[in-house]
Coordinates of C-alpha atoms and ligand atoms in Angstrom, one line a residue:
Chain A
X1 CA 0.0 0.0 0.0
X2 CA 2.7 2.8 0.8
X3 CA 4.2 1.7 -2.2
X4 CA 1.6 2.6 -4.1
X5 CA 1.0 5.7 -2.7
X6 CA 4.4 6.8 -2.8
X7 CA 4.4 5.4 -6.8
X8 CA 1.6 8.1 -7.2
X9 CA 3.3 10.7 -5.5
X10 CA 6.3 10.0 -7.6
X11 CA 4.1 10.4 -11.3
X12 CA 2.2 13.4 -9.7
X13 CA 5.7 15.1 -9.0
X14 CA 7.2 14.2 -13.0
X15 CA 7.9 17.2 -14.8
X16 CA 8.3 17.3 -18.7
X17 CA 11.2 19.5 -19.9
X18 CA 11.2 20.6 -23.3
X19 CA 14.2 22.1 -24.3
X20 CA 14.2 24.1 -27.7
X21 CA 17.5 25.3 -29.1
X22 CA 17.1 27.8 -31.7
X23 CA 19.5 29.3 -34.2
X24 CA 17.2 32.4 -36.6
X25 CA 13.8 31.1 -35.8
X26 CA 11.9 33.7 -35.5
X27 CA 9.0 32.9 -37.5
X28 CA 9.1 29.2 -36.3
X29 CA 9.6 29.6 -32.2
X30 CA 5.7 31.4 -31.7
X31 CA 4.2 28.9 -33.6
X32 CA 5.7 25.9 -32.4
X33 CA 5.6 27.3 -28.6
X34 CA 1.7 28.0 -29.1
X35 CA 1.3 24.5 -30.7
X36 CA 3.0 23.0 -27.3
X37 CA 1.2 25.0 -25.3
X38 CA -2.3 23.7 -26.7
X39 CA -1.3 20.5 -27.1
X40 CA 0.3 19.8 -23.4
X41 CA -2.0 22.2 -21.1
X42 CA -4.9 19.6 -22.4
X43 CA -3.2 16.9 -20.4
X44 CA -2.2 16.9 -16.6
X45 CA 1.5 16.6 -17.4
X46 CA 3.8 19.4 -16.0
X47 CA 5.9 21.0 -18.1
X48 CA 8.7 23.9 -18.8
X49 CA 10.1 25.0 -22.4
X50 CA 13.4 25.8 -21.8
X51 CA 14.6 28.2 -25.2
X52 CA 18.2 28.2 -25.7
X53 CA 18.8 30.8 -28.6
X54 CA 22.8 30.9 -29.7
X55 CA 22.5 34.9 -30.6
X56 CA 20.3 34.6 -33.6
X57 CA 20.8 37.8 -36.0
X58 CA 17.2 37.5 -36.4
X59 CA 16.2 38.6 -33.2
X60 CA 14.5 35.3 -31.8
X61 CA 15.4 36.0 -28.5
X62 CA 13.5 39.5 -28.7
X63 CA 10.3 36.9 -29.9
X64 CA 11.0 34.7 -27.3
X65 CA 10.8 37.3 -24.8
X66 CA 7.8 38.4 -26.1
X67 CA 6.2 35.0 -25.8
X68 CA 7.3 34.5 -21.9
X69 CA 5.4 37.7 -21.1
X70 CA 2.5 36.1 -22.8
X71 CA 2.9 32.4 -21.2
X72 CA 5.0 33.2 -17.7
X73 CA 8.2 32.5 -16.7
X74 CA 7.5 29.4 -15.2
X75 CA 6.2 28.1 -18.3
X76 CA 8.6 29.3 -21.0
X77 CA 12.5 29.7 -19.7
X78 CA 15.5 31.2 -21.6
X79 CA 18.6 30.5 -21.5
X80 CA 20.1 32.1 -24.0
X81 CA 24.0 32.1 -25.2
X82 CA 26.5 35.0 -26.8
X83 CA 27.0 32.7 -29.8
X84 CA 26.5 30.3 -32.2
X85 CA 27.9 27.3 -30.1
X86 CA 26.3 24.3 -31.7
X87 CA 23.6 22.2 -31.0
X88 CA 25.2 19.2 -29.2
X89 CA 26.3 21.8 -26.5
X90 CA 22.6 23.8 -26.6
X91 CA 21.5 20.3 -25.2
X92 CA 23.8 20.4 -22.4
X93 CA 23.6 23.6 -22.0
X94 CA 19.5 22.8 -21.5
X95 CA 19.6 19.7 -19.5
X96 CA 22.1 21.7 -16.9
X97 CA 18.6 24.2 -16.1
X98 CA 16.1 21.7 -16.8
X99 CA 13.7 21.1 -13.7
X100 CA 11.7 18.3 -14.8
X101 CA 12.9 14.4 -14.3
X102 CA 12.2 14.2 -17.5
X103 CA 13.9 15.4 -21.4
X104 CA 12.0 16.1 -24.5
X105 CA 14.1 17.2 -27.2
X106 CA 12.7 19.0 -30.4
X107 CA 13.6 21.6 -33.0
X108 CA 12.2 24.8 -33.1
X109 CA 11.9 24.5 -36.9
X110 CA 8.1 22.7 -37.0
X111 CA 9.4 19.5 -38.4
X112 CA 8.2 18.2 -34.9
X113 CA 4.9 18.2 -34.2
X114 CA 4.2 18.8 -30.5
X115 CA 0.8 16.8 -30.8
X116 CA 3.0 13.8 -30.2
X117 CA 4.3 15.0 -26.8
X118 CA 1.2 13.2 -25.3
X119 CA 1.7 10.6 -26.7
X120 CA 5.3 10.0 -25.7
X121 CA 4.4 10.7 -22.4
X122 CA 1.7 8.0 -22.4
X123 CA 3.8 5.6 -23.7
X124 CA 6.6 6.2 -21.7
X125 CA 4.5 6.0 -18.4
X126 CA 3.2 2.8 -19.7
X127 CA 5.6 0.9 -19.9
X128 CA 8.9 2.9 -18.0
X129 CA 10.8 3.1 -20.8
X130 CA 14.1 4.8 -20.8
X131 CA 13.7 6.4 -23.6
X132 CA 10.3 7.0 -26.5
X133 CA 11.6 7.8 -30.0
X134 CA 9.7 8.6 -33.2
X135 CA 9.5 6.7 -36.1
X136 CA 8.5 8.1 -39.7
X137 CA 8.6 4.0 -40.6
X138 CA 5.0 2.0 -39.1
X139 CA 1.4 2.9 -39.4
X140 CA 0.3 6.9 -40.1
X141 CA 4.0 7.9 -39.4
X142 CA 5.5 9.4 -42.6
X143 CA 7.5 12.7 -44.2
X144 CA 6.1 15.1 -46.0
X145 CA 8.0 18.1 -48.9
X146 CA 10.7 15.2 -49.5
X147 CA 11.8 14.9 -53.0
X148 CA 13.1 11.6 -54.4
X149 CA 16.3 12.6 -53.7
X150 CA 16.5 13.5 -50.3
X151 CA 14.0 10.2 -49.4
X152 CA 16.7 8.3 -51.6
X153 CA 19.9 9.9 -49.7
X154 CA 18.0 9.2 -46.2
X155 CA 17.7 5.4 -47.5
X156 CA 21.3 5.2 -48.6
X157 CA 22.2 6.1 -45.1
X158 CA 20.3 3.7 -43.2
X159 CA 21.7 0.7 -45.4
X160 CA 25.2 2.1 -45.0
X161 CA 24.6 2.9 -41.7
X162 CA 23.1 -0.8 -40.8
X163 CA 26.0 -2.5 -42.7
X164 CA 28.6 -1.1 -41.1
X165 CA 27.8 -0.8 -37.8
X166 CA 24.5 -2.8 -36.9
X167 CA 25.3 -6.4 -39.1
X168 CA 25.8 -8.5 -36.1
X169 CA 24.0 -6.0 -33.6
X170 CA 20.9 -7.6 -31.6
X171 CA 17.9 -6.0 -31.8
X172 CA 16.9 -2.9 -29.8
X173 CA 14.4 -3.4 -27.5
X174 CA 11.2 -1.5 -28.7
X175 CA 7.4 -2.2 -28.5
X176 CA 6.6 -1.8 -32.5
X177 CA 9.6 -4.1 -33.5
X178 CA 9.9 -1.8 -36.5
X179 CA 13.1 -1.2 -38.6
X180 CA 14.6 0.3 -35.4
X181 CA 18.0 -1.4 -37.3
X182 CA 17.8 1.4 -40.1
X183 CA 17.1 4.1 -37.9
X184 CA 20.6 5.7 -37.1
X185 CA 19.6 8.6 -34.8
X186 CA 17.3 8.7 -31.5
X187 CA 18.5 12.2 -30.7
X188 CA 15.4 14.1 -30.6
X189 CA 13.5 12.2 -28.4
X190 CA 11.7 11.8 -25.1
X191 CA 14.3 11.0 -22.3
X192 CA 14.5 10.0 -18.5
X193 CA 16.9 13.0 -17.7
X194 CA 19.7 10.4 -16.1
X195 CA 19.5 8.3 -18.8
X196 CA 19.7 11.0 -21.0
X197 CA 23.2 12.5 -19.1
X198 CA 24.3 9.0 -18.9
X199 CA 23.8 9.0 -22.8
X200 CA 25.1 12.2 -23.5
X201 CA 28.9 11.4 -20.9
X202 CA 29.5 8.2 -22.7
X203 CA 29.7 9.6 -26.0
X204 CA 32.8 10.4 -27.5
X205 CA 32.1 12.1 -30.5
X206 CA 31.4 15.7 -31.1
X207 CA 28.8 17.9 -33.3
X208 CA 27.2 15.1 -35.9
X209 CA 28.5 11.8 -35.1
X210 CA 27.0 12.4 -31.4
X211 CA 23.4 11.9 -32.8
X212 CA 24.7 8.4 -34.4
X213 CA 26.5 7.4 -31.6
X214 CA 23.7 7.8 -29.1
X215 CA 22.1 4.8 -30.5
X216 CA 24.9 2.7 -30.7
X217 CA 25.9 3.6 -27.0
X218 CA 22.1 3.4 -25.8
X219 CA 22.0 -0.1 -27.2
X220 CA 24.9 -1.0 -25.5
X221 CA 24.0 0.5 -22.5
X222 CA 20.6 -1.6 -22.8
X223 CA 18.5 1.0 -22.6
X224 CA 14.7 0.2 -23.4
X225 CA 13.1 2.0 -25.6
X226 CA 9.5 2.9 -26.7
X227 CA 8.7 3.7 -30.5
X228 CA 5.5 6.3 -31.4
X229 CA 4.7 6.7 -35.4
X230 CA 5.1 10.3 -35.9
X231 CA 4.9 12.5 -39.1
X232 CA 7.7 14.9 -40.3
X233 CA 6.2 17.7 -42.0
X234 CA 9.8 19.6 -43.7
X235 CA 10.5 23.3 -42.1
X236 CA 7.8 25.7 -43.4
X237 CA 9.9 29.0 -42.5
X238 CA 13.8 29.6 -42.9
X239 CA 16.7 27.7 -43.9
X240 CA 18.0 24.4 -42.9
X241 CA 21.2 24.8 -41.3
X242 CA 23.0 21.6 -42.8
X243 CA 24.5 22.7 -46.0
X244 CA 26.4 20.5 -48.9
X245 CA 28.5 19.0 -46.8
X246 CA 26.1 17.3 -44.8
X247 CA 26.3 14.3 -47.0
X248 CA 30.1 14.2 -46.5
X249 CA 29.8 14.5 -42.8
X250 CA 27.4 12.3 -42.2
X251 CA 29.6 9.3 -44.5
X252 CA 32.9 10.5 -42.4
X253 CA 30.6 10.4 -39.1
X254 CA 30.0 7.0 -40.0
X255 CA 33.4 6.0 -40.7
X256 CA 34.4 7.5 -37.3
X257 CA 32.2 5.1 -35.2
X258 CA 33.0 2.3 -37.4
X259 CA 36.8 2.6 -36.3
X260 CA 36.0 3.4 -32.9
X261 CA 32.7 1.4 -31.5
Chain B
X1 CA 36.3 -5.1 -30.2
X2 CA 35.2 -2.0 -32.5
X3 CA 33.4 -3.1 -36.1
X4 CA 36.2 -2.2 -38.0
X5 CA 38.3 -5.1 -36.0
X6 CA 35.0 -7.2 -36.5
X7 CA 34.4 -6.3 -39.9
X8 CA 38.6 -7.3 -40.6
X9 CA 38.2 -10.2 -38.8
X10 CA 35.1 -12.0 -40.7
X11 CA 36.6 -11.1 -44.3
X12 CA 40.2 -12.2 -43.6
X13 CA 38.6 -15.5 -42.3
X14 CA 36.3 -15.6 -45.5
X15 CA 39.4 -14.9 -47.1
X16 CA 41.7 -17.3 -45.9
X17 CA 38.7 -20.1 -46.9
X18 CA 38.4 -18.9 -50.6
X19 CA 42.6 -18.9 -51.1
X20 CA 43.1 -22.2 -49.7
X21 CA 40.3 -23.6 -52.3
X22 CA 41.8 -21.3 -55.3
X23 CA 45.1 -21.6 -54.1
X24 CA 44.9 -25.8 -54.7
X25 CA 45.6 -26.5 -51.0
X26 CA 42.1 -28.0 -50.7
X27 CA 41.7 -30.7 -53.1
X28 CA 37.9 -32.3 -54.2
X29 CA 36.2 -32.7 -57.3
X30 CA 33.4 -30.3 -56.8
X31 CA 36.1 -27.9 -56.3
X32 CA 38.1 -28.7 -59.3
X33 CA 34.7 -28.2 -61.7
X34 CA 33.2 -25.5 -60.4
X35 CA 36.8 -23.6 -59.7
X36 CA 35.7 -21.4 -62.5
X37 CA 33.0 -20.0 -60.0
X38 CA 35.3 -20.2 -57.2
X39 CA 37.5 -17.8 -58.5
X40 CA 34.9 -14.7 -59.3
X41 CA 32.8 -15.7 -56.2
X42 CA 33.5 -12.5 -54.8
X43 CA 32.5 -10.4 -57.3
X44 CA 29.5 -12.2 -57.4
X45 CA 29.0 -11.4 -54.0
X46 CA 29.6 -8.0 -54.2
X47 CA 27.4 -7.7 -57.7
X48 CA 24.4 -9.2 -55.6
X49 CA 24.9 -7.2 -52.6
X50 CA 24.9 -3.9 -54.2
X51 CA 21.4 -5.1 -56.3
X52 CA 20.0 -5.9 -52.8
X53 CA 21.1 -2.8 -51.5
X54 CA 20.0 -0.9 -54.7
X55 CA 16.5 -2.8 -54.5
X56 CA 15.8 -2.2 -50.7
X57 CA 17.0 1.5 -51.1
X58 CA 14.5 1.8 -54.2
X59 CA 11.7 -0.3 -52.5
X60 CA 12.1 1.9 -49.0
X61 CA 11.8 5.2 -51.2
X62 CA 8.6 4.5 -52.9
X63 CA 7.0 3.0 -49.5
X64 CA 7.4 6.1 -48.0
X65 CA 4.5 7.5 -46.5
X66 CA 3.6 11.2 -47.9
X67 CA 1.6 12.8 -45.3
X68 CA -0.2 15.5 -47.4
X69 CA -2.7 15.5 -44.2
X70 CA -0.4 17.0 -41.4
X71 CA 1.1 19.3 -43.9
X72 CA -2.4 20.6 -44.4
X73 CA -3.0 20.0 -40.7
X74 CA -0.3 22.3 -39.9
X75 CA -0.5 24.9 -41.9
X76 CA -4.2 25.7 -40.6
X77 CA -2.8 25.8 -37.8
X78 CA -0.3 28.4 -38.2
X79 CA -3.1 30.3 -39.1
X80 CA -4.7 29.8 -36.1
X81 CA -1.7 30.3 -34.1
X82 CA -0.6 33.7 -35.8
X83 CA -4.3 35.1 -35.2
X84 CA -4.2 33.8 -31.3
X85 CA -1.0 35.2 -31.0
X86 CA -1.6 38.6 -32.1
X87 CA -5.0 38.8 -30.1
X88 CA -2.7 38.1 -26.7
X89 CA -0.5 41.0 -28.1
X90 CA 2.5 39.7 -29.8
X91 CA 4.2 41.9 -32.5
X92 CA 5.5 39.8 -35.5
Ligands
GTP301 N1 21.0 27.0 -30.0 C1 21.3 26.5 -31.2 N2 20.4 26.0 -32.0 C2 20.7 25.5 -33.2 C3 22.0 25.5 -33.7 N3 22.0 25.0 -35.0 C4 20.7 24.6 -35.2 N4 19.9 24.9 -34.2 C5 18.5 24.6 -34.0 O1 18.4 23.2 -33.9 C6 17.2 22.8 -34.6 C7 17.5 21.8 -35.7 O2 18.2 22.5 -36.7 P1 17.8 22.3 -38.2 O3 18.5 23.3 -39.0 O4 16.4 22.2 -38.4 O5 18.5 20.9 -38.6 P2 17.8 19.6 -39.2 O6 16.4 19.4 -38.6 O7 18.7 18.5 -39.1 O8 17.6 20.1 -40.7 P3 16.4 20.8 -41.5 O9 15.1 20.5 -40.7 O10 16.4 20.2 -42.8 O11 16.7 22.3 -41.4 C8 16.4 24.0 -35.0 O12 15.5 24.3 -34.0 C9 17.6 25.0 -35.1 O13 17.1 26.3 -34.9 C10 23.0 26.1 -32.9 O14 24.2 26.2 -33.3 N5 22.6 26.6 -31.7
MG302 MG1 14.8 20.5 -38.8

């Protein structure tokens, strides 16, 4: 019985931290705050959005502002930086002033739907899962703006990606069973916040390769993971910040953790 | 052991296998007529794996679900947003 009570207490006291690093998303950060905020005050679930805006010429920290006088402090936090530092070490940077027992990671840019959020959350609490990750691959989940050739460079990647580093691999543990073996990055995700840190301190790898390696490591660390079909709808406003070479990278990337995992 | 170690491993073991049977230090008659084979087995291998890879690549690209719905989902929604938004007083 005290267990019980003190399991209830426990789930009352979660708290959901969203953290949002943006680089010039001005016309993206109001929308997708608004969408989160509609989405997550239908449900019980306590929650923060913590911003974490590198010094975007644009000004999204002046919008951001604006939209924590609207929402309160408690709801929407920033924690701003001077500079462009890179979004590997926004994420630290977040989880260092995150309140809540418990990660969400998303971009800023709309490609994420906050509609899911519940849905992660649900799942998560079903089962304890350390970590809930989206998949574009079972049921309604899907992309949408793709052109053949982006869908055909995201498929080249998951074979090269599977041979070289997941041939012999077992399985990760997930509920759908999907093609979790093609599926080469978990980073923005739902997250226990010490699994996450515990994630985030074994990797070795910097900027890219981190997103790659965190499902390699979270495998090895035997991490259980939950799957939700989610839809990625491509960034409505502003520019993507991966430019040519992000082919290039992502092959070296690859390389790199085949050498060293 | 990393995959690269892994990955040197397996082929210099399949190695070793295919040049002791081309190299004649494994002697049978199924080897001796089908050494033809033998000898451009790898390049088989390799031909087939890249049309698997090429088919499942192809196969995954046209499977891919287009979700014309939550792009029109979304962007009635950053209608509704934007108008919400300004009533509460945000300047865009
Ligand atoms: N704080 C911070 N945020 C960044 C930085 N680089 C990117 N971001 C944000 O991180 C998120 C992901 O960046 P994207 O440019 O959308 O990268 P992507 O999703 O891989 O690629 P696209 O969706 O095709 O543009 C967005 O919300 C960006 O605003 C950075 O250096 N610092
Ligand atoms: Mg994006």
């Amino acid at each position: 019985m005290a267990a019980t009570a003190l399991d209830s207490e426990i789930t009352k006291s979660d708290k959901y931290s969203i953290l949002l690093p943006t680089y010039n998303e001005k016309e993206n950060l109001p929308i997708i705050i608004w969408l989160i905020v509609k989405y997550l005050d239908n449900t019980d679930y306590d929650y923060e959005v913590i911003i974490i805006d590198d010094g975007s010429p644009d000004g999204t920290l002046d919008v951001a502002k604006q939209l924590q006088k609207i929402y309160g402090s408690h709801k929407i936090v920033l924690k701003p930086r001077e500079k462009k530092l890179g979004l590997g070490t926004a994420y630290i940077h977040g989880i260092k002033h995150a309140t809540g027992n418990f990660i969400i990671i998303m971009d800023a840019d709309l490609s994420h739907h906050p509609k899911f959020i519940p849905k992660f959350i649900d799942l998560q609490r079903e089962h304890d899962y350390d970590l809930v990750t989206g998949t574009r691959y079972v049921d309604e989940g899907g992309v949408y703006g793709w052109d053949f050739k982006r869908t055909r460079g995201l498929r080249c990647y998951e074979i090269y990606f599977r041979v070289l580093l997941q041939w012999w691999q077992k399985q990760l543990k997930t509920a759908t069973h999907s093609n979790i073996k093609f599926k080469f990055t978990i980073y923005k995700k739902l997250y226990k916040k010490d699994i996450l840190q515990k994630l985030i301190d074994s990797c070795v790898s910097k900027g890219y390769v981190f997103q790659m390696e965190m499902i390699i490591r979270a495998r090895q660390l035997d991490y259980t993971i939950g799957e939700i079909p989610i839809t990625f709808v491509d960034r409505v406003y502003g520019e993507s910040k991966l430019g040519g070479s992000e082919i290039f990278q992502f092959a070296k990337a690859l390389l790199y953790l085949f050498a060293t995992t | 052991m990393t995959k690269l170690l892994e990955w040197i491993s397996v082929i210099s073991a399949v190695f070793a296998v295919w040049y002791s049977i081309v190299g004649g230090y494994v002697k049978h008659p199924i080897i001796d007529n089908n050494i033809s084979i033998i000898l451009v087995s790898p390049i088989i291998f390799v031909i087939l794996f890249g049309l698997y890879a090429a088919t499942v690549v192809l196969y995954r690209v046209f499977t891919f679900n287009n979700c014309e719905e939550a792009a029109k989902e979304l962007q009635a929604e950053i209608a509704e947003a934007r108008k919400d938004l300004l009533d509460k007083g945000m300047k865009f």
